Each structure stands twice: as structure tokens, then as C-alpha cells.
Short mmCIF file of N, CA and C in Angstrom, two decimals:
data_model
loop_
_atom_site.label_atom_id
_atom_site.label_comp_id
_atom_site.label_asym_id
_atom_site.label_seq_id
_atom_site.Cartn_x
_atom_site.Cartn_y
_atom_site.Cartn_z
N UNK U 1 13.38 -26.09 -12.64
CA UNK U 1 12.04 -25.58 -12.41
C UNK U 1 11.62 -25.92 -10.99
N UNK U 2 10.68 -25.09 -10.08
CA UNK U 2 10.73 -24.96 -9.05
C UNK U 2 9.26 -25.31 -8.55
N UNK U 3 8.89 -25.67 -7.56
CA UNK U 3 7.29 -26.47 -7.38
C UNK U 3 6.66 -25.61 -6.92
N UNK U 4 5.34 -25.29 -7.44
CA UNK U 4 4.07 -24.47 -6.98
C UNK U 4 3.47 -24.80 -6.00
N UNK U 5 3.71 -23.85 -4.63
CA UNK U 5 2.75 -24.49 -3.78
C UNK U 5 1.56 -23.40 -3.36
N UNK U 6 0.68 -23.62 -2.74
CA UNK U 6 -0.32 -22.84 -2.31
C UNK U 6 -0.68 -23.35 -0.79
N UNK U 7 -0.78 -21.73 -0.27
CA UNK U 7 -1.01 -21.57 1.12
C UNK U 7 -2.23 -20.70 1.34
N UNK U 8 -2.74 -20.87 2.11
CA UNK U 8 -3.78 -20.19 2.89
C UNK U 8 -3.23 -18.86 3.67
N UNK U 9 -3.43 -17.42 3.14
CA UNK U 9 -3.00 -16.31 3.57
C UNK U 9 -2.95 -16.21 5.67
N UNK U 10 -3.94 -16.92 5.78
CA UNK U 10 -4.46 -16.89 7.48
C UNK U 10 -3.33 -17.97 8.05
N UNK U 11 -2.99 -18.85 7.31
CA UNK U 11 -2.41 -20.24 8.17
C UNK U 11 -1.14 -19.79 8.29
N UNK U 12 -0.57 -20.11 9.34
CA UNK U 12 0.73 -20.02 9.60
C UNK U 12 1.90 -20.71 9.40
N UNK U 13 1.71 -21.76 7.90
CA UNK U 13 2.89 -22.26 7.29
C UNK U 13 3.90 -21.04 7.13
N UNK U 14 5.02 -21.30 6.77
CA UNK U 14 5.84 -21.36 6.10
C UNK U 14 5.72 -21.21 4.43
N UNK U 15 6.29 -20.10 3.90
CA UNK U 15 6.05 -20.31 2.64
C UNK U 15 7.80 -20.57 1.69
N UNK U 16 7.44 -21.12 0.68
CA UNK U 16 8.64 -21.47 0.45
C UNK U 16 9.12 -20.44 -1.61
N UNK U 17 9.73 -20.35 -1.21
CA UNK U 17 10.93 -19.24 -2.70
C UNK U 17 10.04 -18.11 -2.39
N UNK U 18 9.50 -17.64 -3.94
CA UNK U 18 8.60 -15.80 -4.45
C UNK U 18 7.55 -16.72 -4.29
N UNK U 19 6.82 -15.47 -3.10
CA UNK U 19 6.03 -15.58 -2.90
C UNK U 19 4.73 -14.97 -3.30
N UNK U 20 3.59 -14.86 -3.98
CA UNK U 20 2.63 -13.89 -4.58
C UNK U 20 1.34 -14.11 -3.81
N UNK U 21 0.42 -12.81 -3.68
CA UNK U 21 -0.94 -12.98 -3.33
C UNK U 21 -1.44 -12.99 -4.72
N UNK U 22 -2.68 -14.13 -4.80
CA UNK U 22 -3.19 -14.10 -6.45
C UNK U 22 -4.62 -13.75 -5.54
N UNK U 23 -5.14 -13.35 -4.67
CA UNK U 23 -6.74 -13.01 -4.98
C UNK U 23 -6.64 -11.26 -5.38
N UNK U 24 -7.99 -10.80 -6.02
CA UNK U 24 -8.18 -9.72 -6.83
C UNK U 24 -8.27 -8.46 -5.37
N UNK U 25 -8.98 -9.17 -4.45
CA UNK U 25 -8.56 -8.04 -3.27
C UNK U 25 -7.79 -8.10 -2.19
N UNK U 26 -7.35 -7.75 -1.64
CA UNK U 26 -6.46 -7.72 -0.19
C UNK U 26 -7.75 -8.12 0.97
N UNK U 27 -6.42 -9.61 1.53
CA UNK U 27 -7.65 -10.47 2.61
C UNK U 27 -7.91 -9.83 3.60
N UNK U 28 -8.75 -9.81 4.34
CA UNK U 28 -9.42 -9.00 5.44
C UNK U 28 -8.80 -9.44 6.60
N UNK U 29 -8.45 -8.64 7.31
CA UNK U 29 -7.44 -9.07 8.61
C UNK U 29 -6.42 -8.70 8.63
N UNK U 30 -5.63 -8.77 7.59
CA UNK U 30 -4.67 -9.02 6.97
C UNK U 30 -3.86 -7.26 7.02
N UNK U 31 -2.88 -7.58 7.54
CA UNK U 31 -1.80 -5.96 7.52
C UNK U 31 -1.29 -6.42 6.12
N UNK U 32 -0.88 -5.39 5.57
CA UNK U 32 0.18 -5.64 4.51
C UNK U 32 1.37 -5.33 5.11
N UNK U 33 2.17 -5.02 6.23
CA UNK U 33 3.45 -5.54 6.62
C UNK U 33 3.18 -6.83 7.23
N UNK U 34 2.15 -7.99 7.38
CA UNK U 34 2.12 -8.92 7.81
C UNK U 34 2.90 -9.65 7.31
N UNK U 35 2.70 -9.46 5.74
CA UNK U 35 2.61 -10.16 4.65
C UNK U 35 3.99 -9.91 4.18
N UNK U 36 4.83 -10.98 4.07
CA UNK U 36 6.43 -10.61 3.13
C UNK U 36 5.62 -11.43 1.63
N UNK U 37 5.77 -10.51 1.13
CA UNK U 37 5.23 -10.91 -0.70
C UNK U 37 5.86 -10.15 -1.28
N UNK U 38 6.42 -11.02 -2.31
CA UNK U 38 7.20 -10.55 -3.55
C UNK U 38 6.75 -10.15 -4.69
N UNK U 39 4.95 -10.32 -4.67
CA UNK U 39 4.26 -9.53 -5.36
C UNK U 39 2.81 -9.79 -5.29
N UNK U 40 1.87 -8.70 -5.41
CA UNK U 40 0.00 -9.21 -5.10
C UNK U 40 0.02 -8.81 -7.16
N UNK U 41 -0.04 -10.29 -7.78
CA UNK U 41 -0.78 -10.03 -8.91
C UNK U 41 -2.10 -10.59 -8.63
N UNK U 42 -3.09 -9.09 -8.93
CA UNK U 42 -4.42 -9.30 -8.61
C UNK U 42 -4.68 -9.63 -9.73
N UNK U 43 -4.01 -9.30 -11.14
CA UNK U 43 -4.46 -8.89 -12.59
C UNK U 43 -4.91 -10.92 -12.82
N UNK U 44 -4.09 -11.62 -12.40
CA UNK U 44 -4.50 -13.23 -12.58
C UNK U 44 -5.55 -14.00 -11.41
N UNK U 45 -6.32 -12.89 -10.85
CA UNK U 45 -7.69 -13.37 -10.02
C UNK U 45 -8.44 -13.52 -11.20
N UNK U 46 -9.56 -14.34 -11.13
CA UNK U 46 -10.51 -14.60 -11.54
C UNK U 46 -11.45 -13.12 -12.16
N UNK U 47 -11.78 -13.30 -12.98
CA UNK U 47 -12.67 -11.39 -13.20
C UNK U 47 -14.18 -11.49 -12.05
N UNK U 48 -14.59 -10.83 -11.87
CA UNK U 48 -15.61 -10.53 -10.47
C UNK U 48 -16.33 -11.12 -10.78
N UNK U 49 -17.26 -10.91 -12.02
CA UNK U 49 -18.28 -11.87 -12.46
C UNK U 49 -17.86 -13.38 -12.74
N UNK U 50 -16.73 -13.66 -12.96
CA UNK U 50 -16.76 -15.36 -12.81
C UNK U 50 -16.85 -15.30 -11.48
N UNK U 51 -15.85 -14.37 -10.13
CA UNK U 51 -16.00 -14.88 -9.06
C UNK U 51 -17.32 -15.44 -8.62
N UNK U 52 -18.25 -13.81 -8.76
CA UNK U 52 -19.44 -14.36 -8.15
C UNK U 52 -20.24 -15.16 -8.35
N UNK U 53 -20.26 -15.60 -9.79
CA UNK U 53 -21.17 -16.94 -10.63
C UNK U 53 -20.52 -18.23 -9.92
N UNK U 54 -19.40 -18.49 -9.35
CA UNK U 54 -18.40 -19.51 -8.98
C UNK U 54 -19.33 -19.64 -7.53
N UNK U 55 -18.99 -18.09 -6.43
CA UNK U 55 -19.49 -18.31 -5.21
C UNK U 55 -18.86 -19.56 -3.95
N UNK U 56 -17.79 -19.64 -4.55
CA UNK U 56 -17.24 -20.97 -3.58
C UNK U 56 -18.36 -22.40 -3.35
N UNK U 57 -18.80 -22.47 -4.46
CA UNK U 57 -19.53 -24.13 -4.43
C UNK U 57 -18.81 -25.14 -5.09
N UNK U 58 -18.65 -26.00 -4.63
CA UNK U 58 -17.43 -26.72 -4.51
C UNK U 58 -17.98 -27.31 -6.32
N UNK U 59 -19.55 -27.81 -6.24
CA UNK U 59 -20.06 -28.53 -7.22
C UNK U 59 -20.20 -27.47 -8.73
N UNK U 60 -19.71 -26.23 -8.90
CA UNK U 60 -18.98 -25.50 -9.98
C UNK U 60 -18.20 -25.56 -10.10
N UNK U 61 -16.98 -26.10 -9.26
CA UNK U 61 -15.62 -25.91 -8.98
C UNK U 61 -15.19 -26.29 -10.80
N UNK U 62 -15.34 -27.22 -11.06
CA UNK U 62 -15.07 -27.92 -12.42
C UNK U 62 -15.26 -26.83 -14.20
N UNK U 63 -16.61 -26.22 -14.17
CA UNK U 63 -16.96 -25.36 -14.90
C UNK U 63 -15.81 -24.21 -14.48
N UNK U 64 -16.23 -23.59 -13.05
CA UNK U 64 -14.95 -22.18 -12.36
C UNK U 64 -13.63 -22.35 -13.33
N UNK U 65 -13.29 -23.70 -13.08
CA UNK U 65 -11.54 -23.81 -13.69
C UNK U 65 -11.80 -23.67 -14.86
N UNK U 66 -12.73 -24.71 -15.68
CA UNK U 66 -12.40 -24.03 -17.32
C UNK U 66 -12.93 -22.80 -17.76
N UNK U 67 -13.37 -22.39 -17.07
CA UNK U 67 -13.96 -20.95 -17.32
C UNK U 67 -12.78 -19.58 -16.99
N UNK U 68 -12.15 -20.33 -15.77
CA UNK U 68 -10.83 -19.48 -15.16
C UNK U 68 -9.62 -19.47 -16.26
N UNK U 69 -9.58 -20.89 -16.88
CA UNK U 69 -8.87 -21.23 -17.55
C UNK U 69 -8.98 -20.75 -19.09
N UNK U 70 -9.98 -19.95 -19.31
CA UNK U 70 -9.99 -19.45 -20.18
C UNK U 70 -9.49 -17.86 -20.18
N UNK U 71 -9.94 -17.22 -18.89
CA UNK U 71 -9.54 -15.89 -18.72
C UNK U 71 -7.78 -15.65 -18.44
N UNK U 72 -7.54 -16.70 -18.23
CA UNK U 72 -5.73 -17.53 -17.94
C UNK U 72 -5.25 -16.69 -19.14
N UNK U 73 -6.26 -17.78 -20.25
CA UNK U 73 -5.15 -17.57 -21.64
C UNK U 73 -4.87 -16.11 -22.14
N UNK U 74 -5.96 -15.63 -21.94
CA UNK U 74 -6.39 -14.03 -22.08
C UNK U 74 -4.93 -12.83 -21.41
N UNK U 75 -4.20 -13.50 -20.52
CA UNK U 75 -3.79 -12.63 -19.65
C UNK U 75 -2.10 -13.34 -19.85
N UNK U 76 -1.95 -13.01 -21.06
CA UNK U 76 0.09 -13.71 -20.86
C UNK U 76 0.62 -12.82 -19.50
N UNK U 77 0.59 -11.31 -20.30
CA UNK U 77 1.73 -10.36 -19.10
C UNK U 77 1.33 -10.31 -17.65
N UNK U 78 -0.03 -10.78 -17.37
CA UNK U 78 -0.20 -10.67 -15.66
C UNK U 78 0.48 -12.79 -15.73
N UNK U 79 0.31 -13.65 -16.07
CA UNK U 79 1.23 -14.43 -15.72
C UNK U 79 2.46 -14.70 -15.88
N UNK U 80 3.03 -13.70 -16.59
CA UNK U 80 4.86 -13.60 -16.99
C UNK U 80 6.20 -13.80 -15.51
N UNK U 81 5.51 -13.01 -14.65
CA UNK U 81 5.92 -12.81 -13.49
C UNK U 81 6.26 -14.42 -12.67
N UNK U 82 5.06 -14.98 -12.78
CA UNK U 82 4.16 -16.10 -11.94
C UNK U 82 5.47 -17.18 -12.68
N UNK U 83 4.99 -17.37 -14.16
CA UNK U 83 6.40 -18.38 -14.64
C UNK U 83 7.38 -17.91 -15.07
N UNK U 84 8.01 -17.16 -14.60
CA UNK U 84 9.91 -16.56 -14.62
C UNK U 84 9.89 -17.11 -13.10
N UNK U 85 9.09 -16.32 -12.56
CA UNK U 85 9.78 -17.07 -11.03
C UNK U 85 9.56 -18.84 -10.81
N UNK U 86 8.25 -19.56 -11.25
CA UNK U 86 8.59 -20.80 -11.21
C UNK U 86 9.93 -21.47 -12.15
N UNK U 87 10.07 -20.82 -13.16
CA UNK U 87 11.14 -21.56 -14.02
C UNK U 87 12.36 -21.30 -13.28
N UNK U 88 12.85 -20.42 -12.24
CA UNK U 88 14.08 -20.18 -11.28
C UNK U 88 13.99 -20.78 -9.95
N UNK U 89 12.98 -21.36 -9.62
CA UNK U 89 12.65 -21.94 -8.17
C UNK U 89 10.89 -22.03 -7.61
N UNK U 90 11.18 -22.29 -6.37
CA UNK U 90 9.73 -22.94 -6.18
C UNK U 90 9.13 -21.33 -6.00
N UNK U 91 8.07 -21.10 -5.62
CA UNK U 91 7.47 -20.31 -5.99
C UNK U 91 5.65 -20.66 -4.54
N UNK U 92 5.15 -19.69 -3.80
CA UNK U 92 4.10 -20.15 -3.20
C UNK U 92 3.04 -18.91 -3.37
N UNK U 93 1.85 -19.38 -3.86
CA UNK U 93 0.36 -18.78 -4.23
C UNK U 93 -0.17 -18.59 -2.99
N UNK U 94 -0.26 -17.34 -2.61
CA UNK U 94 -1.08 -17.11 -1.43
C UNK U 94 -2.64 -16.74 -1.52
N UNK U 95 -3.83 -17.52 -0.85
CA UNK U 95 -5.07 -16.91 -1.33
C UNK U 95 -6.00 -16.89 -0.03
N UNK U 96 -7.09 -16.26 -0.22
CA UNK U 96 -7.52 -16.26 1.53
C UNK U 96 -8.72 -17.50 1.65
N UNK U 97 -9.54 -17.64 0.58
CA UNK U 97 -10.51 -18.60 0.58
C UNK U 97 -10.60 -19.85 1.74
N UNK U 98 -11.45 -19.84 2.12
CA UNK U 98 -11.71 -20.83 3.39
C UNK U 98 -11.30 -22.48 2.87
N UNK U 99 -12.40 -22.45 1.58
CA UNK U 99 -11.98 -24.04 0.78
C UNK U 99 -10.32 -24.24 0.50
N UNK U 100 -9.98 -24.88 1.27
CA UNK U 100 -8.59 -25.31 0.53
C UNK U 100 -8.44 -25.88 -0.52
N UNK U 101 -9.77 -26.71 -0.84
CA UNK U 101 -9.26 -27.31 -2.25
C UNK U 101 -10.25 -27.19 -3.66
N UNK U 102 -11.65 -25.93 -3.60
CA UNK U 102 -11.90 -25.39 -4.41
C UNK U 102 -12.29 -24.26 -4.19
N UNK U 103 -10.74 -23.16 -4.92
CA UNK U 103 -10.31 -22.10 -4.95
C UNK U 103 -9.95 -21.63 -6.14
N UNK U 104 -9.37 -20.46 -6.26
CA UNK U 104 -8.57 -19.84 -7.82
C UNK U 104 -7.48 -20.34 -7.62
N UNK U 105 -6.59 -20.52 -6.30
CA UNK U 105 -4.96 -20.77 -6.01
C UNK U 105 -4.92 -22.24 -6.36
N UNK U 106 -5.82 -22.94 -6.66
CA UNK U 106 -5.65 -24.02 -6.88
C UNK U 106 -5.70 -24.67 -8.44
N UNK U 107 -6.96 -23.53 -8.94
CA UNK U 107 -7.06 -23.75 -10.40
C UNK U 107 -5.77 -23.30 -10.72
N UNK U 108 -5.37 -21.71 -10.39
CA UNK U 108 -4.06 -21.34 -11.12
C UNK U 108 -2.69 -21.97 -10.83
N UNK U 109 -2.50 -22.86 -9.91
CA UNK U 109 -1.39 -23.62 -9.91
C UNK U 109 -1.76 -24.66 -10.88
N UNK U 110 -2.33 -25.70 -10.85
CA UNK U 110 -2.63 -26.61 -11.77
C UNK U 110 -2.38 -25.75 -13.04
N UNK U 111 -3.17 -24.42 -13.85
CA UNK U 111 -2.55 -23.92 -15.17
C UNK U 111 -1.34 -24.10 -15.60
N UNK U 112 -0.76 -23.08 -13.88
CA UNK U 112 0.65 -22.82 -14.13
C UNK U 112 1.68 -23.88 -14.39
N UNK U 113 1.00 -25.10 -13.88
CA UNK U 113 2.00 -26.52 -13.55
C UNK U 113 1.76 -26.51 -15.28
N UNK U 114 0.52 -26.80 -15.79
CA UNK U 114 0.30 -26.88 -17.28
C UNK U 114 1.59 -26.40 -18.15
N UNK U 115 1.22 -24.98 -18.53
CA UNK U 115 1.73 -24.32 -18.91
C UNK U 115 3.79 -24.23 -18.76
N UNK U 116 3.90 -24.61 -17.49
CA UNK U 116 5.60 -24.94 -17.58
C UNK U 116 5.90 -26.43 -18.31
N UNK U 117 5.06 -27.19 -18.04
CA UNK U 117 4.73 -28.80 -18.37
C UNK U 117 5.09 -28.46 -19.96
N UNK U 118 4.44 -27.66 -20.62
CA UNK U 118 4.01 -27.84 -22.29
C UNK U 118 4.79 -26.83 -22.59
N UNK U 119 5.99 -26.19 -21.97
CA UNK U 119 6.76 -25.04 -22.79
C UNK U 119 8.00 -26.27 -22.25
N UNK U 120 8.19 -27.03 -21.53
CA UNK U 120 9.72 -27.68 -21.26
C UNK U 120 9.94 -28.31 -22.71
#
């Protein structure tokens, strides 16, 4: 099994194995030949109305995830993709959000870490 990482679509890391965009729209700036992605599942963004109730405040961040984490469970076939490729190698979440550390790419790695965690 292969480690989830998450990058910031703008920053100029390095991304490492399949790579996916998980936000629901395409980031602004952003060419899509910029981008080498092995796939944009938008279907595992957040639904619009959690986005906007969320609003990037760090002090929802907590409610966002279990609330995200509920629309998670809702959605096996848009995450099927997400863990076949972590269970073959590492795997990196691309998202555009300014917060690095309360985001969707962050709730949905933590799931995803879950979810491989409790099927090993």
C-alpha cells in the first residue's frame, strides 16, 4: 500500500505515483496541459452546499470533515479509483485551496488513510 500525499495545485512540488485533482471545479490559472493528472475525480469534492456552509474557516474545519465524511460514505464508485490506486502505490491529491491544512484534500486523505487502514 502506497502513501497519500496532498499538494497544492499552484506549488511547484513534485508529485509522487497517480496523481488526481479532487476539487469539484478546475483551479483558476490553471491550463489543463499544465497539469499531468491521471484523473480530476470531481464526483469526491465536497457537494456545493457543504462547500459553501464550510467557506474555508478553519474553526468548522472539524464539523466540514464529519459532515464530508459522511457524503464519503455515500459515494463508494467515485472513491474506487482513489483506493485501487493507493492499494498499488503512493498516490498524490491535488487541490487548489489556499489553507494547507483546512481543506477537502486533507479531510479526504485522512478518510482514505481510514478506509485502507480498516479493509487491511
Amino acid at each position: 500500500m502506497g502513501d497519500i500525499v496532498i499538494r497544492r495545485v499552484y506549488d511547484a512540488e513534485p508529485t509522487e505515483g497517480v496523481v488526481f485533482l479532487v476539487d469539484g471545479m478546475w483551479p483558476r490559472g490553471v491550463r489543463k496541459d499544465d497539469l499531468k493528472l491521471d484523473g480530476w475525480v470531481r464526483d469526491v469534492a465536497p457537494s456545493p452546499d457543504l462547500r459553501r456552509w464550510f467557506g474555508h474557516r478553519p474553526e468548522r474545519f472539524e464539523e466540514f470533515r464529519r459532515r464530508y465524511r459522511q457524503e464519503l460514505d455515500r459515494a463508494p464508485d467515485a472513491l474506487r479509483p482513489l483506493l485501487e490506486a493507493a492499494r498499488r502505490g503512493p498516490v498524490t491529491l491535488l487541490y487548489a485551496a489556499k489553507d494547507t491544512e483546512h481543506n477537502n484534500a486533507v479531510a479526504l486523505r485522512d478518510y482514505l488513510r481510514d478506509r485502507l487502514t480498516t479493509a487491511a
